[in-house]
Coordinates of C-alpha atoms in Angstrom, one line a residue:
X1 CA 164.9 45.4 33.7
X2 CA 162.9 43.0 36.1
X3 CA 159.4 43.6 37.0
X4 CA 158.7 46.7 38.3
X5 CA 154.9 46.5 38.8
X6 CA 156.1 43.3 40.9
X7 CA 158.4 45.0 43.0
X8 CA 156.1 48.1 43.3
X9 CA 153.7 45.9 44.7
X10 CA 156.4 44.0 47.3
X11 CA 157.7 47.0 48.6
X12 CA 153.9 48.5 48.8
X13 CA 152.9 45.5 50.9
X14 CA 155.8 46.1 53.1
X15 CA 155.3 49.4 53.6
X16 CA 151.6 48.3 54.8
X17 CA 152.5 45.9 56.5
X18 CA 154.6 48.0 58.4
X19 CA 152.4 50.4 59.6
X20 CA 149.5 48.1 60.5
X21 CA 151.6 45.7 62.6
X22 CA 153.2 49.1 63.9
X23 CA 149.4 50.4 65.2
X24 CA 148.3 47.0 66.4
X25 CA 151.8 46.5 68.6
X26 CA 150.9 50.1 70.0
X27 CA 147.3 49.8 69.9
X28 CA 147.1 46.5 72.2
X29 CA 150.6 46.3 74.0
X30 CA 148.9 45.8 77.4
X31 CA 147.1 42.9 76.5
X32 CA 148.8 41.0 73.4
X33 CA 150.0 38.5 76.0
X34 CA 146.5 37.6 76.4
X35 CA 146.2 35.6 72.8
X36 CA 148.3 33.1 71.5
X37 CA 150.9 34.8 68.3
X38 CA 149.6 35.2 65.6
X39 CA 150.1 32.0 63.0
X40 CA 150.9 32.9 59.2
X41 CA 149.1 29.6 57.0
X42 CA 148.7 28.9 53.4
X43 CA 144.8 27.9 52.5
X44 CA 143.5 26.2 50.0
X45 CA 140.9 27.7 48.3
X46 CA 138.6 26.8 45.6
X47 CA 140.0 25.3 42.6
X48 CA 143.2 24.8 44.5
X49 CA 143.9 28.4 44.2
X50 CA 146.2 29.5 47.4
X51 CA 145.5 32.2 49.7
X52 CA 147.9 33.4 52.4
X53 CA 146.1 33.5 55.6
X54 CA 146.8 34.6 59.6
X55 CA 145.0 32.8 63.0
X56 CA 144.9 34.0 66.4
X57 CA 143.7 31.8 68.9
X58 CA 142.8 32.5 72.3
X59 CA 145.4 31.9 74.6
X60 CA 146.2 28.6 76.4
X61 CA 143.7 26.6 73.6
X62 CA 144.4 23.5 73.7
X63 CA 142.0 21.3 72.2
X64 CA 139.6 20.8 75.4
X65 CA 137.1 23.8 74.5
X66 CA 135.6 25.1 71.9
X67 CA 135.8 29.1 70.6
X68 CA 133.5 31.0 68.3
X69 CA 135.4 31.0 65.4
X70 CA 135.4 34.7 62.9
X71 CA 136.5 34.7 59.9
X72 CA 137.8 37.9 58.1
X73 CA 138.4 38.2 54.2
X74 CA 140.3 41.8 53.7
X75 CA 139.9 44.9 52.0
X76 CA 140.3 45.3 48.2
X77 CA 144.0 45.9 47.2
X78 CA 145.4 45.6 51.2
X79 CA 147.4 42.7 53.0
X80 CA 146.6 39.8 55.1
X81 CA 147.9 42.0 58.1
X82 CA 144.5 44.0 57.5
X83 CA 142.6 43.4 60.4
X84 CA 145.8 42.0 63.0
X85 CA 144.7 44.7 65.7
X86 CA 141.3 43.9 65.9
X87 CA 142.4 39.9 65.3
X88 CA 143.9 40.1 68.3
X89 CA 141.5 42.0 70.4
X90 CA 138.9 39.4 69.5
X91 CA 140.9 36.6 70.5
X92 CA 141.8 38.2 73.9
X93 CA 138.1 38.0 74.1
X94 CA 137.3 34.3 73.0
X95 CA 137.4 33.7 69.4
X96 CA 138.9 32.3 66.9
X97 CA 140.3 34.8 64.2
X98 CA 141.5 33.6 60.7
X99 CA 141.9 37.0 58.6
X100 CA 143.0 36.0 54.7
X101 CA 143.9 38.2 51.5
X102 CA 141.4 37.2 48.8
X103 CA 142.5 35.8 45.8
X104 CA 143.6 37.8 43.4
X105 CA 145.8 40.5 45.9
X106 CA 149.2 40.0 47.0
X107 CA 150.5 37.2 47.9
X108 CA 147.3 35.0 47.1
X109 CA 147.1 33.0 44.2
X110 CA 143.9 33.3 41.7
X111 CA 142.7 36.2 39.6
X112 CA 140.2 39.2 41.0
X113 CA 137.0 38.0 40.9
X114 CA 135.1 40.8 42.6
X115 CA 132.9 39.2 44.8
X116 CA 132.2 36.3 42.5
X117 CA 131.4 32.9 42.6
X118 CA 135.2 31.8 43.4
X119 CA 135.6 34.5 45.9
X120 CA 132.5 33.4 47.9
X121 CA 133.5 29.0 47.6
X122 CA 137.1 30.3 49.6
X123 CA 135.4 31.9 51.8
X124 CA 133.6 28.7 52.8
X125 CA 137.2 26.8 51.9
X126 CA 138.7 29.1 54.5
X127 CA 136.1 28.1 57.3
X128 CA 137.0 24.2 56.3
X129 CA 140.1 25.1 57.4
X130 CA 139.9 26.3 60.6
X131 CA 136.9 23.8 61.5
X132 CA 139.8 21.1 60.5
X133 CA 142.8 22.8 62.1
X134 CA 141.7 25.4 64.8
X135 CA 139.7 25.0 68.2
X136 CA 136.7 26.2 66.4
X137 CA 132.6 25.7 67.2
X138 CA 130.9 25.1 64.1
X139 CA 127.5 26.2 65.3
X140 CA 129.1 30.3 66.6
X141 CA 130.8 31.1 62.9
X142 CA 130.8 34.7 62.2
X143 CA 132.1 36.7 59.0
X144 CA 133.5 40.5 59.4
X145 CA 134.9 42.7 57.0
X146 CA 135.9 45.9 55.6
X147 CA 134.7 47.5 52.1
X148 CA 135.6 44.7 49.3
X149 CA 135.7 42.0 52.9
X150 CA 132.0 43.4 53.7
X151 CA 130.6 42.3 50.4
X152 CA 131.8 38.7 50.6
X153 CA 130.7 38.4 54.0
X154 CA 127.0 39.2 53.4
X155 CA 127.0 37.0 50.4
X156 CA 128.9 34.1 52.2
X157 CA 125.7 34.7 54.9
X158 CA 123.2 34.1 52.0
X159 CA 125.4 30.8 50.3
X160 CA 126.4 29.5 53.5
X161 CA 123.9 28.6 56.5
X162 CA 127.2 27.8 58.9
X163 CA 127.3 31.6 59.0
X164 CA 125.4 32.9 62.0
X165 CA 126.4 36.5 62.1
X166 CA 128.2 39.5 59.9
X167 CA 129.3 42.5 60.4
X168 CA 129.7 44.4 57.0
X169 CA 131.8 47.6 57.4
X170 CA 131.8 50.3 54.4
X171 CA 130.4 47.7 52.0
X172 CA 127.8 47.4 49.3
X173 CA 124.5 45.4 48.7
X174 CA 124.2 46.5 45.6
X175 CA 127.1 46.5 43.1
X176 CA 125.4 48.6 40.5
X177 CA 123.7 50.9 42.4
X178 CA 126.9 51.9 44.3
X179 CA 128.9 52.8 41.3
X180 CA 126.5 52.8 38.7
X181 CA 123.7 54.7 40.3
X182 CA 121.1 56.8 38.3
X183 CA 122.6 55.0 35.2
X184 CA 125.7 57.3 35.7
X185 CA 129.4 56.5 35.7
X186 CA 130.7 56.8 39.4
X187 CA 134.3 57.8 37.9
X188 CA 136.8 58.9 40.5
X189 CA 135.1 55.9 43.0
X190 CA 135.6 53.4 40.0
X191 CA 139.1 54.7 38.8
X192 CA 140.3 54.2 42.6
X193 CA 139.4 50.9 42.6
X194 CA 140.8 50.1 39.0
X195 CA 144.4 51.6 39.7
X196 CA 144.4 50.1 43.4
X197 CA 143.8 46.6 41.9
X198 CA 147.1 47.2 39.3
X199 CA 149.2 48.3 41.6
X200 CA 148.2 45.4 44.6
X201 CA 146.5 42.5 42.2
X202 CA 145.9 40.7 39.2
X203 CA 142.7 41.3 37.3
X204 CA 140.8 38.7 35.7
X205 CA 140.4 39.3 31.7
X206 CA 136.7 39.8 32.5
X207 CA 137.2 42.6 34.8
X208 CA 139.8 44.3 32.9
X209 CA 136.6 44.0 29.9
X210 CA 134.0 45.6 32.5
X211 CA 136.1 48.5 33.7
X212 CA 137.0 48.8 29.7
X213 CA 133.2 48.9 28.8
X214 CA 132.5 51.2 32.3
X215 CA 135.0 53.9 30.9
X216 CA 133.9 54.0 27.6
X217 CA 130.4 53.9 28.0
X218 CA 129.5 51.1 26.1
X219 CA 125.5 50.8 26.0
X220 CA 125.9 47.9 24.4
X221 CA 127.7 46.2 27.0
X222 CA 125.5 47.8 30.0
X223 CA 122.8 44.5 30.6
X224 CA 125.9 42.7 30.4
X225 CA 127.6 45.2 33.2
X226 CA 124.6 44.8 34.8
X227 CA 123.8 41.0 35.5
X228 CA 128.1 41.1 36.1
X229 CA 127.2 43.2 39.0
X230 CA 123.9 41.7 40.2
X231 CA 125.7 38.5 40.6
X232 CA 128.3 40.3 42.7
X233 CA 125.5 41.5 45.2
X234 CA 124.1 40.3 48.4
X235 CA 120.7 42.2 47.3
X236 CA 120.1 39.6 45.2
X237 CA 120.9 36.8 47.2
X238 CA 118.8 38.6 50.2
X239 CA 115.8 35.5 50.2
X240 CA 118.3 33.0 50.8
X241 CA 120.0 35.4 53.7
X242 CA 117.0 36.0 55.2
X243 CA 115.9 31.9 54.9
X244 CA 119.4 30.9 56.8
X245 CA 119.1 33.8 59.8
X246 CA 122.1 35.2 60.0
X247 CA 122.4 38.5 62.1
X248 CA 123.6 41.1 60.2
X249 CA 125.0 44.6 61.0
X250 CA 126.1 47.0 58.7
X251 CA 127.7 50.3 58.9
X252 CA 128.8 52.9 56.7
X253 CA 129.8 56.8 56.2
X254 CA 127.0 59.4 55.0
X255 CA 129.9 60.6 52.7
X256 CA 131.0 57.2 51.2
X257 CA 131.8 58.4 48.1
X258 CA 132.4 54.4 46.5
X259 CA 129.5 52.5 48.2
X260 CA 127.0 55.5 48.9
X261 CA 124.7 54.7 52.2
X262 CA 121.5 54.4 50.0
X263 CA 121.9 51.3 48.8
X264 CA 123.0 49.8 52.6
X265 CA 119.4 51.4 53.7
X266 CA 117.7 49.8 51.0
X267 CA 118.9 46.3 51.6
X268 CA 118.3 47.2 55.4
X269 CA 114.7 47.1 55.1
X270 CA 114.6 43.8 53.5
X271 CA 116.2 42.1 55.9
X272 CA 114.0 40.2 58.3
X273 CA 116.1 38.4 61.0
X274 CA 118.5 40.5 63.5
X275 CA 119.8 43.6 62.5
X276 CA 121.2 46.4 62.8
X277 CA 122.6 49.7 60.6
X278 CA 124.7 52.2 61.4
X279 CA 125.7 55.4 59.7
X280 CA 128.5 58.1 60.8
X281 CA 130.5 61.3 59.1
X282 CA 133.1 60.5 56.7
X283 CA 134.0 58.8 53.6
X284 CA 134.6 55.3 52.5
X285 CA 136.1 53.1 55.6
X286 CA 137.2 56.3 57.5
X287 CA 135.1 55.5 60.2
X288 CA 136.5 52.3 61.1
X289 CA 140.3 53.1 60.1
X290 CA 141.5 54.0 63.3
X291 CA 140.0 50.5 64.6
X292 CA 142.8 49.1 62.3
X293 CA 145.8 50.5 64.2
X294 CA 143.7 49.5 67.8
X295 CA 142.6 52.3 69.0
X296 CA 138.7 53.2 70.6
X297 CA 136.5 53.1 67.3
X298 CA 132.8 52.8 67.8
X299 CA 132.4 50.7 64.5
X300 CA 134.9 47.6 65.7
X301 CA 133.1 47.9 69.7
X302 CA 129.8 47.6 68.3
X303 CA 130.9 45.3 65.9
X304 CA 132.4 43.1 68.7
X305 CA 129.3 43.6 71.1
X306 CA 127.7 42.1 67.6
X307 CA 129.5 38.7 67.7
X308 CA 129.1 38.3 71.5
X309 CA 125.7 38.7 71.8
X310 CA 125.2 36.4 68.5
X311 CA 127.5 33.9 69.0
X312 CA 128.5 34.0 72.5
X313 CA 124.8 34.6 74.1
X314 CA 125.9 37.5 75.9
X315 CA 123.3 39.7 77.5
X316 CA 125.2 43.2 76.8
X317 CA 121.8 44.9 75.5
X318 CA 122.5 45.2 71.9
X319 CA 119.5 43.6 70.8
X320 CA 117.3 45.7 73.0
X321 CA 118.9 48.8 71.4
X322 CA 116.8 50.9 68.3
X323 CA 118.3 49.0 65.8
X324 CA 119.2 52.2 63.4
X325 CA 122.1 54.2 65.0
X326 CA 122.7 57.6 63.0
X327 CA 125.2 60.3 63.7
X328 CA 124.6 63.3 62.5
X329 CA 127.4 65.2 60.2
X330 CA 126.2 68.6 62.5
X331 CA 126.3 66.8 65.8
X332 CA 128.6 64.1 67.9
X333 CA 125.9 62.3 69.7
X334 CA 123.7 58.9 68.3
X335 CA 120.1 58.9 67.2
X336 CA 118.6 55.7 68.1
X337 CA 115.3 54.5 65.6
X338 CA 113.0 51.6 65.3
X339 CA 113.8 51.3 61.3
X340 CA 114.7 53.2 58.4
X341 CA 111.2 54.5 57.6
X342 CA 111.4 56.7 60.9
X343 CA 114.5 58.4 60.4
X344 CA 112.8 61.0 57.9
X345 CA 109.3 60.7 59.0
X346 CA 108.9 64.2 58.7
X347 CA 108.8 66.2 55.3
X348 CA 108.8 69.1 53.8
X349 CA 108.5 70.0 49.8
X350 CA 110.2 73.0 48.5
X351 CA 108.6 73.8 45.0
X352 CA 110.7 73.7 41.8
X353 CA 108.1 76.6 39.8
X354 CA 108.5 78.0 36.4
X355 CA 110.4 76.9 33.6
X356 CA 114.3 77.0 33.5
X357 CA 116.6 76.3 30.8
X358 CA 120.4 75.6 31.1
X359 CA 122.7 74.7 28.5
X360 CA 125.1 71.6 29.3
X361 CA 129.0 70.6 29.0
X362 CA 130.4 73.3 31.5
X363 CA 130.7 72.6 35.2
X364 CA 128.5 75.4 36.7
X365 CA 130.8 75.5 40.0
X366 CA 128.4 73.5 42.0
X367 CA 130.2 69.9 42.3
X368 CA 130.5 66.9 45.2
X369 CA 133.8 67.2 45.7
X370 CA 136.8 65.0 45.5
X371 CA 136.8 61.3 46.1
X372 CA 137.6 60.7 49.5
X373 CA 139.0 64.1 50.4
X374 CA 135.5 66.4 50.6
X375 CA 134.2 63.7 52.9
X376 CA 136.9 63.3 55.9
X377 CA 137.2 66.6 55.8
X378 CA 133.9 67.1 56.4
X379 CA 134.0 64.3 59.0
X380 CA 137.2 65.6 61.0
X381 CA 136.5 69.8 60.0
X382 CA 132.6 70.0 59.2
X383 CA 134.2 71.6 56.2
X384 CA 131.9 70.1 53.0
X385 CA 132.3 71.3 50.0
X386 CA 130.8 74.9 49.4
X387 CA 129.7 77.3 46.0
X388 CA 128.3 80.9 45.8
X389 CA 124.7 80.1 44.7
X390 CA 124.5 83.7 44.3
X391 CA 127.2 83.6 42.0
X392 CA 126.4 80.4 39.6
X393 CA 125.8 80.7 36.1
X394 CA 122.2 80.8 35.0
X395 CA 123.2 79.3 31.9
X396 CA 124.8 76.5 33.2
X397 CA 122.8 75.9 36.7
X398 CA 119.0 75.7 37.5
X399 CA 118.3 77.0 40.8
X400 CA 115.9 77.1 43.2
X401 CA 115.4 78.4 46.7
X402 CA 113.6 77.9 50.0
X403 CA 112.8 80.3 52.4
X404 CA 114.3 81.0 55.3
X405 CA 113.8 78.5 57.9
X406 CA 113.0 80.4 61.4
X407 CA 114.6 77.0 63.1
X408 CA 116.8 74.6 62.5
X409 CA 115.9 71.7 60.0
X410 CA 117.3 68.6 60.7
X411 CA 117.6 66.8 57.8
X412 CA 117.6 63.0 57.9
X413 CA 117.5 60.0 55.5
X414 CA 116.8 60.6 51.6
X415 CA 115.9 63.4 49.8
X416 CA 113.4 63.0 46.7
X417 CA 113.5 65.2 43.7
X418 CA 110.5 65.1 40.7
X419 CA 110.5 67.2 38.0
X420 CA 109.9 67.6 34.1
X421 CA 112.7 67.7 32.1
X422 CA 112.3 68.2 27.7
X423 CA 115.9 67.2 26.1
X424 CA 117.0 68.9 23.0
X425 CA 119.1 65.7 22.5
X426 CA 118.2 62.1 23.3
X427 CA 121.1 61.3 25.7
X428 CA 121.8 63.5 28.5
X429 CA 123.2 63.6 32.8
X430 CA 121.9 66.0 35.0
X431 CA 123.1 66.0 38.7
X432 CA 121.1 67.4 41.6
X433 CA 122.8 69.2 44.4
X434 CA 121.3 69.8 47.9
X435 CA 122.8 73.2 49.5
X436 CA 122.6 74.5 53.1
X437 CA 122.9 78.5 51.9
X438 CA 123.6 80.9 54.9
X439 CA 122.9 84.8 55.4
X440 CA 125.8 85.3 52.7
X441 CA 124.9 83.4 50.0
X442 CA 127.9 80.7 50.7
X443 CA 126.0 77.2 50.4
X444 CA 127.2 74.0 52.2
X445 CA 126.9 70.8 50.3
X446 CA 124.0 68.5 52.0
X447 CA 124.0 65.8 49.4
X448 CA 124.0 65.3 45.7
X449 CA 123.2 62.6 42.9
X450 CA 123.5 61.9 39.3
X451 CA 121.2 61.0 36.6
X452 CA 121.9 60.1 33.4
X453 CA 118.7 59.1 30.1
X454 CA 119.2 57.4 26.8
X455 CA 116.7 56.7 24.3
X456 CA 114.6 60.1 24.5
X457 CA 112.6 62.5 22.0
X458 CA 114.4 65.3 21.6
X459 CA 111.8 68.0 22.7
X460 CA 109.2 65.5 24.3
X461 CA 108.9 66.1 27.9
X462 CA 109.4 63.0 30.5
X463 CA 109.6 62.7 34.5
X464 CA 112.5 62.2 36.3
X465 CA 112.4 60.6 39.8
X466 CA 115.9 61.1 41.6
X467 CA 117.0 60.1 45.0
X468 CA 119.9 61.8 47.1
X469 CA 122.5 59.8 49.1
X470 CA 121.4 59.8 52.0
X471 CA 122.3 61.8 54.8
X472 CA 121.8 63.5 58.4
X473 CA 122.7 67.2 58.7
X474 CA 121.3 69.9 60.7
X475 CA 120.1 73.5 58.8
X476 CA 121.0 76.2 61.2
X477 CA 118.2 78.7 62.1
X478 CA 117.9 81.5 59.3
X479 CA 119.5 79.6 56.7
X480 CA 117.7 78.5 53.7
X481 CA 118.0 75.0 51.3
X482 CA 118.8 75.2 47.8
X483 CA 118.5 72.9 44.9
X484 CA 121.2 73.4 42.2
X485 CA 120.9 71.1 39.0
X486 CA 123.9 71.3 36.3
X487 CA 125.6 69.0 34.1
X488 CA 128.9 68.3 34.6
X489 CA 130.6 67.0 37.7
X490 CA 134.0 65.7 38.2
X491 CA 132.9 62.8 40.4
X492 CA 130.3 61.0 37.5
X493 CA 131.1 60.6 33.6
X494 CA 128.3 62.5 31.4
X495 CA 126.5 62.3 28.8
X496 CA 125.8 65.3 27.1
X497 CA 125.8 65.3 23.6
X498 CA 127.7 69.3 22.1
X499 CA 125.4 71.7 22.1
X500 CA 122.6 70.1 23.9
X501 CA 120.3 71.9 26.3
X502 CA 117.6 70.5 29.1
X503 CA 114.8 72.5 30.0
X504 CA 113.5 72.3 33.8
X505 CA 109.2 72.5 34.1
X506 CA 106.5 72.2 36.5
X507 CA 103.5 71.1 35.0
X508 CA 100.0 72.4 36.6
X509 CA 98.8 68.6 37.1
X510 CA 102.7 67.0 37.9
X511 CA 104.4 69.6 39.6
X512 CA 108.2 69.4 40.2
X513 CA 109.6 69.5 44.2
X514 CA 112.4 68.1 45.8
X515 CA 111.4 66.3 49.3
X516 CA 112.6 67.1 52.3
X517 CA 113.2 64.3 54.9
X518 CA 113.1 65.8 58.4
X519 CA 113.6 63.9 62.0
X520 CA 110.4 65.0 64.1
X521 CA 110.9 68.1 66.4

């Protein structure tokens, strides 16, 4: 019978592989005379382990000079072939490229580690190499990735001081808050990942055990989950990041449905050498996929004006620029601001009043959509997904209305909801849902979030303190916002015991809202 996971996974790589090479031929035609071929090498890595690895080198190298070397782990569950487009473009420009599948994926030897310990000593195995065996500076060293590359970068900043710059495309800083957040189940997000890594890799027995204990919901298992995914963050490396200096830029989607922007803007602010963050339309690595097959992508130019001014010293402006680049999901043009604090500076509350009860295990019609799909189509078709707010169930979905705004409301950065919530069980999910409702009643989704409690008194009252992923939208004139809270989204696993019911207050001294974040007219 053979192996046919095996075989899946040879002809999928080819098939990859394929198309990649195909954009990047296409993509730089004109100017792939300008680097040397690309060189396929084997690297050892930590423990001996094997990872299959490409180099580029600027054309003509020959020993005499020195290049900035970037180094380029790949995305979870793709090939070594990855980034060959922009490998190229970067050595037409003057630098060293060595892109490598991680161990664990293809043809690399090793287990997935997820960002661990391993994954972080071959990345520093990998710059070894092409100190030893490439014209490489070791004082311009910069690390670049996409999604599962982006996390090892930043950590590889913190663990290694050789690092001098990253840029960290549709990544995470925070493991647990990306899939994990308001102690809910991200399950679509987490089930791509899990089915990706069967069909391209080899998990470890101790992923295979966390994804086991994710599903299942295994409370007893969730510190251990926990500390699993803490050590898999840059967040918690982010003393020693800032103590070495590296300059770090990171970008992401509004509508990245497996690392949500929140926990990028978080980590932002804690950074205190260079930096810069960006945020566009679209869902996980959309905004930088065209960049793969080498066309004009604003995420791999900036990303490249990153490294030059960083490691090459050139004067092209980029650190003179508001650091905080936004696009708006309404609008094509950037917003430039000084930090994340000013991106919402403005506010406005819309009151959450009375007392409403819904009942819980039915999806009320009000959901975030589908795991990458709702998000590029918003991105290419400003086409989020939509429900009848007239039309949802009472029963099953609290809502609550603004009125209408006489101009638009542009809404930007994270939007805060408090209220009072009495269980009738002691386990429970809720998710919030931000709507932009026009003249007809049809509401847009603006953002959403999931919250999830354990351990309460059934009929006791306690506050719940929820933030939104992040966004930027505009609210046209005459439209109105609306908060919509049920309990059952495809998106998020919940936990609603049969039967159970949560009952929304507003208490005269602790009144519930939901906050507005608003750019300044």
């Amino acid at each position: 019978m053979g192996h046919p996971r095996k075989a899946l996974r040879t002809t999928t790589v080819g098939a990859v592989s394929a198309a990649l090479i195909a954009g990047s031929a296409l993509g730089l035609a004109p100017t792939a005379q300008a680097a040397d071929a690309v060189r396929f090498v084997d690297i050892t890595g930590d423990g001996g382990t094997v990872l299959k690895a490409n180099v580029i080198t600027p054309a003509g190298a020959d020993g005499t000079h020195r290049f900035p070397l970037l180094v380029l782990p790949t995305s979870w569950g793709l090939p070594q072939v990855e980034y060959l487009a922009q490998a190229q473009r970067l050595a037409n420009s003057g630098y060293v490229v060595v892109s490598y599948n991680v161990r664990g994926f293809w043809q690399s030897g090793g287990e997935i580690e997820v960002a661990g310990p391993p994954d972080i000593a071959d990345a520093s195995k990998v710059i070894d190499w092409a100190l030893a065996n490439t014209p490489s500076d070791a004082q311009r060293i910069g690390m670049a990735g996409v999604s599962y590359g982006a996390g090892i970068s930043l950590i590889t900043a913190a663990q290694d001081k050789r690092v001098k710059a990253v840029a960290a495309l549709s990544g995470w800083a925070d493991l647990i808050d990306s899939i994990y957040s308001g102690r809910t189940q991200h399950v679509q997000a987490s089930a791509l990942l899990d089915g990706a890594s069967l069909v391209t890799g080899r998990q470890s027995p101790e992923l295979r055990q966390i994804f086991d204990d994710f599903y299942a919901s295994n409370l007893s298992k969730e510190q251990d989950m926990i500390n699993w995914g803490k050590k898999r963050s840059a967040d918690t490396y982010v003393d020693q990041l800032n103590k070495n200096g590296a300059a770090v830029m990171m970008a992401n989607a509004w509508g990245d449905t497996i690392f949500p922007p929140n926990q990028y803007a978080d980590f932002y602010e804690k950074l205190t050498g260079p930096k810069r963050l960006e945020f566009r339309p679209g869902d996980h690595a959309t905004a930088e996929l065209t960049g793969l097959f080498g066309l004009p992508n604003d995420v791999w130019t900036d990303t490249e004006r990153w490294f030059d001014h960083y490691l090459k010293g050139a004067d092209n402006g980029i650190d003179r620029e508001p650091p905080v680049q936004l696009k708006s999901r309404s609008t094509g043009g950037y917003e430039g601001y000084a930090d994340w604090k000013s991106v919402g500076s403005a506010t406005k509350k819309i009151a959450l009043s009375g007392t409403t009860t819904i009942h819980t295990n039915v999806d009320s019609g009000a959901d975030g959509g589908i795991v990458f799909l709702s998000s590029i189509l918003d991105q290419l078709a400003q086409a989020p997904p939509v429900a009848s707010i007239p039309l949802l169930p009472r029963r099953w979905a609290a809502v609550w209305q603004s009125e209408k705004y006489p101009s638009a409301q542009r809404v930007r950065g994270t939007a805060k909801l408090h209220t009072t919530v009495t269980p009738t069980k002691e386990s429970g999910t809720l998710v919030a849902y931000l709507y932009d409702v026009g003249p007809l009643g049809l509401g847009k989704l603006v953002s959403n979030a999931p919250y999830t409690f354990h351990g309460q008194t059934p009929g006791k009252p306690f506050d719940v303190d929820l933030e939104l992923f992040s966004t930027a939208y505009d609210v046209p004139a005459g439209h109105r916002l609306a908060l919509v809270v049920d309990t059952v989204d495809p998106l998020y696993i919940e936990h609603n015991p049969t039967g159970a019911q949560l009952t929304f207050s507003s208490p005269a001294n602790d009144p519930s809202y939901v906050s507005i974040p608003l750019r300044e007219q």
